[in-house]
Rosetta silent file (secondary structure, phi, psi, omega in degrees, C-alpha in Angstrom):
SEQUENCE: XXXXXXXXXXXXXXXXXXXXXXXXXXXXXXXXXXXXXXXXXXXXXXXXXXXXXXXXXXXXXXXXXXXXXXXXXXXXXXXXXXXXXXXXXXXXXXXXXXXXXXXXXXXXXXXXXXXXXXXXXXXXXXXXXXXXXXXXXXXXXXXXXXXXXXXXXXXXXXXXXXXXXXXXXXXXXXXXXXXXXXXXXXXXXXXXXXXXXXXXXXXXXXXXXXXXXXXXXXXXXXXXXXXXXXXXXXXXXXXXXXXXXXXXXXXXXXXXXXXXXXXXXXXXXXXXXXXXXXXXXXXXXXXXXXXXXXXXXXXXXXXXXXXX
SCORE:     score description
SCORE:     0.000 S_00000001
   1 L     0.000  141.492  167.234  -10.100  -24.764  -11.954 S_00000001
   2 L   -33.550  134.350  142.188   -6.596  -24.488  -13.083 S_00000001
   3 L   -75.254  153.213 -173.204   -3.912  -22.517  -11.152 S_00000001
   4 E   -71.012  115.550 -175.280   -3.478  -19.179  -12.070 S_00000001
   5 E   -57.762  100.836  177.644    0.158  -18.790  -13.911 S_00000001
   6 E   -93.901  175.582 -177.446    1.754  -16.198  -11.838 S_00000001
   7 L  -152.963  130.902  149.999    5.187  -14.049  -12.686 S_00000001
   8 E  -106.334  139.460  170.728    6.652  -11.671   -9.844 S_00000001
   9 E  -103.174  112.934 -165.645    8.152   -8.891  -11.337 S_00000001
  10 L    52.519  124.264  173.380   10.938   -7.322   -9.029 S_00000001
  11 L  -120.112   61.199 -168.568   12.259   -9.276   -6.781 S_00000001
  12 L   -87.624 -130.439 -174.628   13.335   -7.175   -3.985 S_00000001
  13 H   -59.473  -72.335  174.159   12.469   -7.212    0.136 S_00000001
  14 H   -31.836  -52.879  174.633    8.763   -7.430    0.081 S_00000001
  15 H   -67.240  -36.985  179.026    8.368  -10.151   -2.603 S_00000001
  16 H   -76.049  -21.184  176.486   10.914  -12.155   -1.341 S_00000001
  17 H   -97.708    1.319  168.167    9.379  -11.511    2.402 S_00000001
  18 H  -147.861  -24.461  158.609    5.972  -11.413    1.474 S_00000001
  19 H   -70.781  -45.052 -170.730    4.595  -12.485   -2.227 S_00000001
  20 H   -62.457  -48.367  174.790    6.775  -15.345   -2.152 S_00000001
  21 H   -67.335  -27.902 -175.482    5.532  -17.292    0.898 S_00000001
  22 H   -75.045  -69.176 -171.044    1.957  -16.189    0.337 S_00000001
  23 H   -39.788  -27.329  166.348    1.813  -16.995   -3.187 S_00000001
  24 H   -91.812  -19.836 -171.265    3.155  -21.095   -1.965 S_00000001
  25 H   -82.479   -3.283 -179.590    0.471  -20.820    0.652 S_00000001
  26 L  -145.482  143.627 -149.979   -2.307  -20.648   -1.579 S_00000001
  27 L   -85.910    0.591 -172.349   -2.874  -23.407   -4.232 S_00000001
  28 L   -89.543    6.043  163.088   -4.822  -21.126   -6.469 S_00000001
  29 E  -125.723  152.526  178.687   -1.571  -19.870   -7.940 S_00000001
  30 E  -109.251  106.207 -150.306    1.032  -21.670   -9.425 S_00000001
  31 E   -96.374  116.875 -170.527    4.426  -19.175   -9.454 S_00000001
  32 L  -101.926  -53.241 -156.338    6.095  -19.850  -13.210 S_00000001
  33 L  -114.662 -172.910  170.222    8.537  -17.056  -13.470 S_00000001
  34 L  -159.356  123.478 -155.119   10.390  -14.193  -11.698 S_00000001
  35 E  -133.166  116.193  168.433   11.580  -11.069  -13.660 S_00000001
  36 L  -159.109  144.907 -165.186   14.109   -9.099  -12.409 S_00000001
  37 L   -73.311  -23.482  162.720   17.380   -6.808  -13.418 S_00000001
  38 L   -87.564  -80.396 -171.305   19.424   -7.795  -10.838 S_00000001
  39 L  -131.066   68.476  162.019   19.189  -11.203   -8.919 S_00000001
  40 L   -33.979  -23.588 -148.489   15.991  -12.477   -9.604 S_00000001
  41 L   -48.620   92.410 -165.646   17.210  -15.727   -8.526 S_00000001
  42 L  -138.278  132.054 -158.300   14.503  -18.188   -7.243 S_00000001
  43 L   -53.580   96.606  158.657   14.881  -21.456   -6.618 S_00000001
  44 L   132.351  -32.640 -152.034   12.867  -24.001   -9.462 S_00000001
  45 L  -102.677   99.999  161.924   11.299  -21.261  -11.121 S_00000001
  46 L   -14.521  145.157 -167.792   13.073  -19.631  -14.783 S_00000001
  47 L  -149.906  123.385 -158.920   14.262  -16.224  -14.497 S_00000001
  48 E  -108.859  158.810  164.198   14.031  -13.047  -16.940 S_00000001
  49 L  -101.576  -13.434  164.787   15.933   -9.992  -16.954 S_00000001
  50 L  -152.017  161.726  153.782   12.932   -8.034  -18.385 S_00000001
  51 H   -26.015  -43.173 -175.402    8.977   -8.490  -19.270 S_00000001
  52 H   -82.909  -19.057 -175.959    9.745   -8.677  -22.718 S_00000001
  53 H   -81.774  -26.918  176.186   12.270  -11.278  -22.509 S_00000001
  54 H   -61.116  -44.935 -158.589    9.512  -13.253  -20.223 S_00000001
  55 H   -97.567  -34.187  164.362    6.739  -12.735  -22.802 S_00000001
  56 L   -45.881  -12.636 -176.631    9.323  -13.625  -25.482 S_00000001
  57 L   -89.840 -167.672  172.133    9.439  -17.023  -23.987 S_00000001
  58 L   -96.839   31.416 -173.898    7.695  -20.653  -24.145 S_00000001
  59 L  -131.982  116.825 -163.245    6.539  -19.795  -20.515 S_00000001
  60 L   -87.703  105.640  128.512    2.697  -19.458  -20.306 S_00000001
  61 L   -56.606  135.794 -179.203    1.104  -16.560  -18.265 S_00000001
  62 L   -90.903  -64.052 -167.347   -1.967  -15.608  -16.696 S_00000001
  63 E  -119.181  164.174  179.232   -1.020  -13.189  -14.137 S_00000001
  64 E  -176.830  127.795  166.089    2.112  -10.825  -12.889 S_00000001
  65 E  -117.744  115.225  168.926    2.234   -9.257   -9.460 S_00000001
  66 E   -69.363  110.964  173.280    4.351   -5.921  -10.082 S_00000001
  67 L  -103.398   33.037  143.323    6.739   -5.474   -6.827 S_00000001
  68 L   -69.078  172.897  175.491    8.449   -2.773   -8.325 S_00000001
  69 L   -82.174  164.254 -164.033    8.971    0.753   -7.397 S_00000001
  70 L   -65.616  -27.151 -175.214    6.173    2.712   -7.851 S_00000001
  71 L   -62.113  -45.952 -155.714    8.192    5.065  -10.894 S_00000001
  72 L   -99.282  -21.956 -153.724    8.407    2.089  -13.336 S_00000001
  73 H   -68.896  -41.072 -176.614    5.091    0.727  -12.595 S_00000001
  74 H   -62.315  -73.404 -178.648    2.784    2.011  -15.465 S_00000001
  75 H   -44.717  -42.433  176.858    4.879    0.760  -18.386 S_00000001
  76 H   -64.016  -56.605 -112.537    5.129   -2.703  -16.819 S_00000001
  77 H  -114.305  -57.751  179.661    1.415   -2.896  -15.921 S_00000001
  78 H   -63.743  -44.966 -162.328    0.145   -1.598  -19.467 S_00000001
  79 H   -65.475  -56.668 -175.300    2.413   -4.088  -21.235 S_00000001
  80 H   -43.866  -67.017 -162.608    1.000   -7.193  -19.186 S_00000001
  81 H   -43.527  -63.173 -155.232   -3.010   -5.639  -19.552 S_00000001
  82 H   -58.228  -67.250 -178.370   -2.313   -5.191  -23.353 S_00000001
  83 L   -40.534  -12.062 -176.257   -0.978   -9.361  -23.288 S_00000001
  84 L   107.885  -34.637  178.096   -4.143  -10.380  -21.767 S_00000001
  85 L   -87.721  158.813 -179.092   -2.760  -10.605  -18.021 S_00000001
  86 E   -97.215 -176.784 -157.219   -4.310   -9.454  -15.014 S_00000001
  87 E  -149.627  144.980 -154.616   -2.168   -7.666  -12.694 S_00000001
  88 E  -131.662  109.509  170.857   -1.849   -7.480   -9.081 S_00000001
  89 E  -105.047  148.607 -157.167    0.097   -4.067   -8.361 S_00000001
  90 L  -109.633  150.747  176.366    1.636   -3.655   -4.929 S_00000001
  91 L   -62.123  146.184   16.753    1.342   -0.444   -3.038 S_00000001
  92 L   -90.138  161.516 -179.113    0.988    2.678   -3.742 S_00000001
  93 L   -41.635  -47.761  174.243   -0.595    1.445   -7.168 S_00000001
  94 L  -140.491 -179.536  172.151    1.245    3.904   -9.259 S_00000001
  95 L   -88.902    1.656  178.150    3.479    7.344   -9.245 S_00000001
  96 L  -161.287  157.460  152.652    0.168    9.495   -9.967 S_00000001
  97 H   -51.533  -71.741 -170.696   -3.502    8.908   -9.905 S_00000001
  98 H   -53.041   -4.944  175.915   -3.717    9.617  -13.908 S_00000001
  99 H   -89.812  -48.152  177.392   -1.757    6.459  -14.475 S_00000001
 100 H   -38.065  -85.642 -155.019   -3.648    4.529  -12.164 S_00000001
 101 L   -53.918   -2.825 -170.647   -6.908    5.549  -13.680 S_00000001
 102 L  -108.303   24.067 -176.000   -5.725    4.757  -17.782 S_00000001
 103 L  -130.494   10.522  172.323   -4.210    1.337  -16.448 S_00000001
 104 L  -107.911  -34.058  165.138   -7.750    0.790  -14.955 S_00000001
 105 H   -61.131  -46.404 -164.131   -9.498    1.837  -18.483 S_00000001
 106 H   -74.943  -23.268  150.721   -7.264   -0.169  -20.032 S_00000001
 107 H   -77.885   -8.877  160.154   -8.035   -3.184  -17.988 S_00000001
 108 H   -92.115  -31.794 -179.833  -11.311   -3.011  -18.673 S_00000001
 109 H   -52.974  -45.518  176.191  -11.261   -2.276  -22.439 S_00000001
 110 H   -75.009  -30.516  168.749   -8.900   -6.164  -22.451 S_00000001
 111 L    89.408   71.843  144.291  -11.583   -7.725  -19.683 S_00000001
 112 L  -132.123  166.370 -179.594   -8.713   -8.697  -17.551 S_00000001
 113 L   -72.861  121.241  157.176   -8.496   -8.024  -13.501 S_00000001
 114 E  -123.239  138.265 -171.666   -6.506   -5.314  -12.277 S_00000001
 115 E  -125.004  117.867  144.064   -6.191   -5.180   -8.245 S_00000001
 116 E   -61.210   66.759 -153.920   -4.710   -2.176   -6.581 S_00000001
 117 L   -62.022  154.551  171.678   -3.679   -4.152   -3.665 S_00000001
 118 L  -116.774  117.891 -152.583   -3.819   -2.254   -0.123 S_00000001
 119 L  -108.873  -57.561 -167.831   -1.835   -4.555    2.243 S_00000001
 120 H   -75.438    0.808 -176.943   -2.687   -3.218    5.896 S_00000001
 121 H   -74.374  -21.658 -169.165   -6.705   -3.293    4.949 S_00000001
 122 H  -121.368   41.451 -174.264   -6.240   -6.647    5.443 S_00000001
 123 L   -71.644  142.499  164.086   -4.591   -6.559    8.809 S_00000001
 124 L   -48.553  -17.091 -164.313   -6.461   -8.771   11.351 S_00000001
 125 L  -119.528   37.662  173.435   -7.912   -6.522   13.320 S_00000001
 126 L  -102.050  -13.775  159.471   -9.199   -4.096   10.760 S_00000001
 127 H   -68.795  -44.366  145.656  -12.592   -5.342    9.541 S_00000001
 128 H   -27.734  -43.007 -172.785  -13.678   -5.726   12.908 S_00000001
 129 H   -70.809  -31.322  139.350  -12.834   -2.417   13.371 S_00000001
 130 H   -12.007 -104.304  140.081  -14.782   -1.781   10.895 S_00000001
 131 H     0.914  -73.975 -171.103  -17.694   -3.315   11.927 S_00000001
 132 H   -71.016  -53.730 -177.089  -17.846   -1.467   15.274 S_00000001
 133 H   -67.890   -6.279  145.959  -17.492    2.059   13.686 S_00000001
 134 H   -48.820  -63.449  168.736  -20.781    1.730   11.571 S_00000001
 135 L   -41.543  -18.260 -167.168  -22.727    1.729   14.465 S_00000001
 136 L  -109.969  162.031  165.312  -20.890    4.762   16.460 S_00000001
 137 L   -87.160  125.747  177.033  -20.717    8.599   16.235 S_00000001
 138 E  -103.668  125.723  166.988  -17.069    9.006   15.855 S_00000001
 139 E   -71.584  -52.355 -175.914  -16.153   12.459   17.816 S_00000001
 140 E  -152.210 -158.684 -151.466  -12.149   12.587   16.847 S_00000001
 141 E  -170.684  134.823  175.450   -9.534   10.486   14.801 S_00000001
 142 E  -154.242  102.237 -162.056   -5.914   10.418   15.528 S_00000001
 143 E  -131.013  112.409 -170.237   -3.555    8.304   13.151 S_00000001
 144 E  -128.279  114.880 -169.950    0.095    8.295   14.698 S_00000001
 145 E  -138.016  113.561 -176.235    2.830    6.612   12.262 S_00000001
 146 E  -147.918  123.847 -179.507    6.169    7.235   13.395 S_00000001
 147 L  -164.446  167.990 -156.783    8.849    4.501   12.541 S_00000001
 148 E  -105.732  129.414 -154.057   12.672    4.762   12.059 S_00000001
 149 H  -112.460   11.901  127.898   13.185    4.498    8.227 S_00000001
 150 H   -19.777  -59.680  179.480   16.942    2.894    8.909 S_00000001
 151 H   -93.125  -51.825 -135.059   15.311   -0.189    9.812 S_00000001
 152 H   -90.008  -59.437 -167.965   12.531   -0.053    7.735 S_00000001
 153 L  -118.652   59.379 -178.812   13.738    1.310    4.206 S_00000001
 154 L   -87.500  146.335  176.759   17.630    1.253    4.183 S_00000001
 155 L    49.978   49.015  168.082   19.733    2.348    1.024 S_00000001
 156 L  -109.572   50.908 -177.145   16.143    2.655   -0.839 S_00000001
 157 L   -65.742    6.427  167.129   16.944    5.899   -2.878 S_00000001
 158 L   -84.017   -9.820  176.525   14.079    5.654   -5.221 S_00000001
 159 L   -39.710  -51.581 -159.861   12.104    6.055   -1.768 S_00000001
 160 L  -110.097   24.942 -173.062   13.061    9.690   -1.684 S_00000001
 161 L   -81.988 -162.200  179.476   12.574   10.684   -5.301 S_00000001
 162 L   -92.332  -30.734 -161.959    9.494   13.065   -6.044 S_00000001
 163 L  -101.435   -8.025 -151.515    7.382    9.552   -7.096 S_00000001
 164 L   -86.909    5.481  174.229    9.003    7.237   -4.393 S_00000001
 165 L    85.205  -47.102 -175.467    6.354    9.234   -1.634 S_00000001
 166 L    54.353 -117.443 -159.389    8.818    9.281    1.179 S_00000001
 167 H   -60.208  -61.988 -164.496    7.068    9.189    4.851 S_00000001
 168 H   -60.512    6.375  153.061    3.753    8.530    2.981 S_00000001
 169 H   -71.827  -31.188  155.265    5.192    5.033    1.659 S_00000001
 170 H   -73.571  -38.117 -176.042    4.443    4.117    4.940 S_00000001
 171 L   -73.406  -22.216  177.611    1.660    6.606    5.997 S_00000001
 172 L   -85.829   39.814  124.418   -0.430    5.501    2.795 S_00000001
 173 L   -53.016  -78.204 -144.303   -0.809    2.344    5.066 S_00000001
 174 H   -61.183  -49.015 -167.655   -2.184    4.377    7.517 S_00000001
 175 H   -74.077  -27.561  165.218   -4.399    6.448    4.892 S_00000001
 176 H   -81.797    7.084  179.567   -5.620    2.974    3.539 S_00000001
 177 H  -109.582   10.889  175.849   -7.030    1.785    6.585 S_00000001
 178 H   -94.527  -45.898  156.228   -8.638    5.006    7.658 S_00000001
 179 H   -54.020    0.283  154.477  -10.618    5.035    4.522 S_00000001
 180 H  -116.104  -23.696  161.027  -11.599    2.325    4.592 S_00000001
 181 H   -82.913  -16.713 -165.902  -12.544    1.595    8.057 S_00000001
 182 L   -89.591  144.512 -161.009  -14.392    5.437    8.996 S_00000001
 183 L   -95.687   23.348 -179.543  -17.944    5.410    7.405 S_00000001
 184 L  -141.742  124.436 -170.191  -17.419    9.057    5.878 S_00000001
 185 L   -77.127  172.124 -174.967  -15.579   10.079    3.457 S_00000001
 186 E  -143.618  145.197 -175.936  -12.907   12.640    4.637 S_00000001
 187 E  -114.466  131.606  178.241  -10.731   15.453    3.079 S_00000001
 188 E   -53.267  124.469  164.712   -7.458   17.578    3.898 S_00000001
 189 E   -99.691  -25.428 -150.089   -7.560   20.935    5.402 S_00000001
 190 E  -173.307  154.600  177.347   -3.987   21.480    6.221 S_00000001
 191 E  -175.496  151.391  160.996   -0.594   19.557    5.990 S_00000001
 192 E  -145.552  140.338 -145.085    3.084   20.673    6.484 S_00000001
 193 E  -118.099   93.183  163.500    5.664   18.603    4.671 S_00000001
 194 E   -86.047  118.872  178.930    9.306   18.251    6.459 S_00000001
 195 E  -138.810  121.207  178.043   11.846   17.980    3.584 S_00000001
 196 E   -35.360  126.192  168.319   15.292   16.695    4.203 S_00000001
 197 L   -21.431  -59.553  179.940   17.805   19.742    2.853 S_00000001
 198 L  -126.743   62.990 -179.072   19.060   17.290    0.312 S_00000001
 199 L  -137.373  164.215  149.754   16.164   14.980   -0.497 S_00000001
 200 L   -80.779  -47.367 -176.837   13.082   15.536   -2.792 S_00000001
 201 L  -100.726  164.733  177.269   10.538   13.711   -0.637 S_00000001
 202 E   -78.965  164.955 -166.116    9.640   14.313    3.159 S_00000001
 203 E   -98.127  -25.485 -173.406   11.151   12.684    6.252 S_00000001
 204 E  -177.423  157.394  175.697    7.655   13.667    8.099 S_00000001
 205 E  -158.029 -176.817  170.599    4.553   15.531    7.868 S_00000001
 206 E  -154.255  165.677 -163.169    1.191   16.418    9.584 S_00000001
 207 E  -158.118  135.945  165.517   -1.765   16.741    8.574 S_00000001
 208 E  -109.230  131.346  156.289   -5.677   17.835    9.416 S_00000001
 209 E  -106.249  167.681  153.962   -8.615   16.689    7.985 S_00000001
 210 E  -143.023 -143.551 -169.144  -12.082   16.491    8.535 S_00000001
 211 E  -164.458  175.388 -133.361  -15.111   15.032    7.182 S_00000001
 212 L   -85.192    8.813  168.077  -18.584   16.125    5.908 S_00000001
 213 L  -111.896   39.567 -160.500  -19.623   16.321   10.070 S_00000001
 214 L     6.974   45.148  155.541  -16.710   17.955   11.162 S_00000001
 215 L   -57.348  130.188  175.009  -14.776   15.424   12.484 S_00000001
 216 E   -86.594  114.350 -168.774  -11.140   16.440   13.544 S_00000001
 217 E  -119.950  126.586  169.494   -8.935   13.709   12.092 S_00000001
 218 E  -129.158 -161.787 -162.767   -5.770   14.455   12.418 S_00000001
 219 E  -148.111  106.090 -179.010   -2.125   12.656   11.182 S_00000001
 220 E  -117.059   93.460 -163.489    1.335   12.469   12.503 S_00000001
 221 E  -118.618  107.003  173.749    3.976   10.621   10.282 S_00000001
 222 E  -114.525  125.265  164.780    7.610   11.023   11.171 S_00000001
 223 L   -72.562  -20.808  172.702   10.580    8.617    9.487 S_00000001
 224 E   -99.977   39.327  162.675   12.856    9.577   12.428 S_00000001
 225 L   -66.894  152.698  175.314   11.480    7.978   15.224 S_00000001
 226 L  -134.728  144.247 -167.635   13.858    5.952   17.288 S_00000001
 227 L    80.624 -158.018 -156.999   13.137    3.278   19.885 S_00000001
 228 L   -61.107  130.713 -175.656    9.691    1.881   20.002 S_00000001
 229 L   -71.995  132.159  172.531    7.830    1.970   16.674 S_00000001
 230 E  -135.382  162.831 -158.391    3.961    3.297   16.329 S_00000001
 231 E  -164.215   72.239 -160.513    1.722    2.363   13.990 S_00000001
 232 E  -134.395  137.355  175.543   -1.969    3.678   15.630 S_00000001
 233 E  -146.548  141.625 -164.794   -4.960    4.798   14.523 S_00000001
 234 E  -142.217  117.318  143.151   -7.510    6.232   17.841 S_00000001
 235 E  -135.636  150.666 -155.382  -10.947    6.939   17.303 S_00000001
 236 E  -102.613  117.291  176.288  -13.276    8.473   19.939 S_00000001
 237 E  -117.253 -167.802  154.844  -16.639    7.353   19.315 S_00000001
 238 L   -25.625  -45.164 -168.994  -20.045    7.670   21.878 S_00000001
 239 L  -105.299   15.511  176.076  -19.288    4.548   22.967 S_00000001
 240 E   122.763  159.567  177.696  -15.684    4.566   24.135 S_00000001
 241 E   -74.819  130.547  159.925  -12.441    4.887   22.467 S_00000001
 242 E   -82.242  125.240  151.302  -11.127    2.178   19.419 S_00000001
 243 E  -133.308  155.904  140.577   -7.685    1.787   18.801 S_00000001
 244 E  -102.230  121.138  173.975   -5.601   -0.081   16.257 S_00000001
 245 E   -98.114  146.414  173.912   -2.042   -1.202   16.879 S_00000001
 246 L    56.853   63.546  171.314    0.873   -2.536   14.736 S_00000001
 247 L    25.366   65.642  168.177   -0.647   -1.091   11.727 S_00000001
 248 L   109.066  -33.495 -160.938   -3.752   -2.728   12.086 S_00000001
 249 L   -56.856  -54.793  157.425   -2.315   -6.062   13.417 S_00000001
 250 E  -141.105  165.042 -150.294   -4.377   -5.418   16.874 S_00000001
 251 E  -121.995  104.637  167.879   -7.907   -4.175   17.878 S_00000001
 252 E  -103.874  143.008 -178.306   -8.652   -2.642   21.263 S_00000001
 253 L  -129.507  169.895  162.582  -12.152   -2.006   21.926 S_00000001
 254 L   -70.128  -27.157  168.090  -13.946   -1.201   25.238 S_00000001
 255 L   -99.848  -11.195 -173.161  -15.109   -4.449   25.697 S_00000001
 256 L  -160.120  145.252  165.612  -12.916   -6.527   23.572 S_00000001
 257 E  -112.991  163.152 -171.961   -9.946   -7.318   22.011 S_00000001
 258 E  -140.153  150.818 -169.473   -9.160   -9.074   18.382 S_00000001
 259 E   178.437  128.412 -177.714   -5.514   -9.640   17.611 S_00000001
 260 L  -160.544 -169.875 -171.518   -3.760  -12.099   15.432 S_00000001
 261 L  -100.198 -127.401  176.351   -0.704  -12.702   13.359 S_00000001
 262 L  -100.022  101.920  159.646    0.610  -11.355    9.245 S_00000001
 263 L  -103.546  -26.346 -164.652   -2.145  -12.368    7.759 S_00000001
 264 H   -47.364  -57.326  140.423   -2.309   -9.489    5.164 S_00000001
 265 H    14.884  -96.390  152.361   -0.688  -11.175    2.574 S_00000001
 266 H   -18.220  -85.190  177.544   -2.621  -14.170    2.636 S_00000001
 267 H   -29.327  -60.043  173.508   -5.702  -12.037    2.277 S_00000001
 268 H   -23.574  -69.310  169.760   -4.223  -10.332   -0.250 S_00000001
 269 H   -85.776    2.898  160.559   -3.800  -12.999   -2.774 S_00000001
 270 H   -71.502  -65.478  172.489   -6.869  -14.771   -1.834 S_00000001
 271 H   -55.490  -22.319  165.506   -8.913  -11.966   -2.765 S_00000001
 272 L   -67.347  -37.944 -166.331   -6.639  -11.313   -6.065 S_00000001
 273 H   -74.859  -35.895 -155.910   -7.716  -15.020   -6.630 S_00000001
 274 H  -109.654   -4.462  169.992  -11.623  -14.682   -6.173 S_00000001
 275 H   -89.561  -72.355 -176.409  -11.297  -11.212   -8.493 S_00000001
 276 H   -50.389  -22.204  164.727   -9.832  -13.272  -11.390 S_00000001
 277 L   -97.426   12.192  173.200  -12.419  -15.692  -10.929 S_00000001
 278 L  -114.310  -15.239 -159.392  -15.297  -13.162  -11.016 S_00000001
 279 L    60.434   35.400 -137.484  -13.734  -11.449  -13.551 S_00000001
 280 L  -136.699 -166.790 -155.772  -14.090   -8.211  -11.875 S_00000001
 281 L  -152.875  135.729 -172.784  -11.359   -5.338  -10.910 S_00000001
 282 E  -146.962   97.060 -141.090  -10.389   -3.576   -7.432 S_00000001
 283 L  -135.680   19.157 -172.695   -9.063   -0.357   -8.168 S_00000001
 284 L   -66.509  129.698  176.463   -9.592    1.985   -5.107 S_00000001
 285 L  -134.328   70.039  172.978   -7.041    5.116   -5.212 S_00000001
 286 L  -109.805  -17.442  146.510   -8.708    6.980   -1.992 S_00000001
 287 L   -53.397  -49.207 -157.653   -5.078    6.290   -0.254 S_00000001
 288 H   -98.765  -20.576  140.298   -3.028    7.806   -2.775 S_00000001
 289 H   -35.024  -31.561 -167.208   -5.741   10.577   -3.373 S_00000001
 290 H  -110.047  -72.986 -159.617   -4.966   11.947   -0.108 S_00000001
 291 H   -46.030  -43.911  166.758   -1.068   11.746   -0.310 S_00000001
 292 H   -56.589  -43.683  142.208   -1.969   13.839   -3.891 S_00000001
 293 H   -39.162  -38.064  171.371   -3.676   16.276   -1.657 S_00000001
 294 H   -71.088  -40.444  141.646   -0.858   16.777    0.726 S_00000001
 295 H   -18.410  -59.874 -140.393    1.390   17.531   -2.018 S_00000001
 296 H  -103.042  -29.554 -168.399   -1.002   19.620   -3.759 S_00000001
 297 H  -114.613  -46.494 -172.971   -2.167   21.918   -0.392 S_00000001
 298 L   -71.318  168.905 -170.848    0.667   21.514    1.689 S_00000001
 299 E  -104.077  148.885  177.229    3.702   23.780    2.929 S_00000001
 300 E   -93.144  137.350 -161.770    6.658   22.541    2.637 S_00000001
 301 E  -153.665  145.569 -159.356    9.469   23.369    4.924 S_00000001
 302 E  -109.516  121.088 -161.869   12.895   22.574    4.622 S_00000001
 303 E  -122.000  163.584  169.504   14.543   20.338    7.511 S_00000001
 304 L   -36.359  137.082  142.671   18.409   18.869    8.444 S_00000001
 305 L    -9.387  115.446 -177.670   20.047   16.863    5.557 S_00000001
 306 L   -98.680  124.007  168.619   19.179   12.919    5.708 S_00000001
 307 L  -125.842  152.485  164.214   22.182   10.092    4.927 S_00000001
 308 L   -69.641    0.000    0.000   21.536    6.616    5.440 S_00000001
C-alpha cells in the first residue's frame, strides 16, 4: 500500500515536538505539506498559509493532522472531511461536544476516517493498567495533576479563552486515561473552578465523582504548582494499590512494575494508520464530556490575577 499523503496544519510546539518526528518514524505516512499563518517553515516539504491555498494547489492529499487550537478546529476539519480527507485531530478534539459530534456525522456521510486522538491513552504503562483493573474491585480513585503552566504553556493566550479549557488542557489527559482504563463508567458530583481575576478559564479545580458502585474518584488539577511536577492517577483495588506516574509514562503495581519511554505518539499515528486502512473512525468524547460537566455543574470562584 501507498503512503498516506499527510498535511500538518499548525505548526506550533507539539507538531514540531511531537507529529513531526512520529510522522518520519513511521513509513505509512509520507508528510507532503505544512499549513500554517505564521512560520510554517519545514525543511523539504511546500508550505501554505491557509487550507485553501493547500487544496488550491498541485499537491495531492489524503490526510491532515489538525494541531491547531481547539477554537479554529471545526472549520478546518469540515473543510478537509467535505475534500475527501481523513483527519487526525489533536486533543481536546474540538471547542464543544456538538462540533465534535457533526464533524463525526459528517465523516461518515464522506466514508473518510476521523480519529479523535487521545495522546496519554497511549502512554506505556496504561494498557497494562488496564489489564489489571478488569479483574479488581476498585475501592477509591485519586487523579492528582498539578504542573506549573510557565513551563508547560508559556505566552499561550488562546489557552485561557472560554474554548482554550485552561487547567483541563492538561487534566483532559488525566480524564482520558481514567476512562479509559476504570471498567465503569463514572460521572461528576461536584467541582469548584479557580478563575484567575482576569482570565476566562481556570488556573485549578477539583472535582468528585463517582460511579454506578459508588466509587469515590476524586480530582485535583492545579496550573500553579512549582517544583516537582505530578501527573498520578491511584487506585485502591482488593488487591493492593495501582498507581500511574508521569501521566501514564510508569506503572506501579504490587507485584510489578512496567515503565518505558514517549511512546504515545508513535502509537498514535500507528493506530491513525490501521483506522484509514480499515476504513473505520475513533471518535470517543468521554474526556471532554466530563470537562463539559465541570463547566456545566461547577462553582466557580474567583482567584489572584495570572500574568505570564
Amino acid at each position: 500500500m501507498a503512503p498516506i499523503r499527510l498535511a500538518i496544519v499548525g505548526v506550533g510546539k507539539i507538531a514540531r515536538d511531537q507529529h513531526l518526528p512520529s510522522i518520519a518514524g513511521n513509513p505509512a505516512f509520507t508528510l507532503v505539506a505544512a499549513v500554517s499563518r505564521h512560520d510554517p517553515q519545514i525543511e523539504g516539504v511546500p508550505s501554505f498559509a491557509s487550507l485553501d491555498e493547500l487544496f488550491a494547489s498541485d499537491v495531492k492529499v489524503d490526510a491532515i493532522a489538525l494541531c491547531t487550537p481547539p477554537q479554529v478546529r471545526y472549520e478546518l476539519a469540515a473543510k478537509a472531511l467535505l475534500r475527501g480527507c481523513h483527519v487526525f485531530l489533536e486533543k481536546p478534539p474540538g471547542a464543544t461536544l456538538s462540533e465534535v459530534e457533526a464533524l463525526r456525522a459528517l465523516a461518515d456521510e464522506h466514508r473518510v476516517t476521523l480519529f479523535a486522538s487521545w495522546h496519554s491513552r497511549f502512554a506505556a504503562g496504561v494498557a497494562p493498567a488496564r489489564a489489571w483493573l478488569t479483574e479488581r474491585d476498585i475501592r477509591k480513585v485519586q487523579i492528582i495533576w498539578r504542573e506549573d503552566v510557565r513551563v508547560w504553556h508559556p505566552g499561550q493566550a488562546w489557552i485561557w479563552e472560554p474554548e482554550g479549557l485552561g487547567v483541563f488542557d492538561p487534566g483532559i489527559n488525566a480524564l482520558s486515561i481514567a476512562t479509559h482504563i476504570l471498567p465503569r463508567p463514572f460521572f461528576l458530583t461536584a467541582a469548584t473552578l479557580s478563575v484567575p481575576a482576569n482570565r476566562a478559564a481556570p488556573i485549578a479545580a477539583d472535582l468528585t465523582f463517582t460511579d454506578g458502585a459508588g466509587t469515590p474518584i476524586t480530582m485535583d488539577l492545579d496550573w500553579r504548582q512549582t517544583g516537582p511536577q505530578s501527573w498520578d492517577i491511584i487506585v485502591e483495588t482488593d488487591a493492593g494499590t495501582l498507581r500511574l506516574a508521569r501521566g501514564g509514562a510508569d506503572l506501579f503495581l504490587p507485584d510489578s512494575t512496567h515503565s518505558d519511554g514517549d511512546v504515545e505518539y508513535a502509537g498514535l499515528y500507528a493506530h491513525f494508520a490501521s483506522l484509514v486502512a480499515a476504513g473505520q473512525s475513533d471518535v470517543d468524547v468521554a474526556p471532554l464530556r466530563h470537562v463539559a460537566d465541570a463547566n456545566l455543574r461547577g462553582t466557580r470562584i474567583s482567584v489572584e490575577a495570572f500574568e505570564d
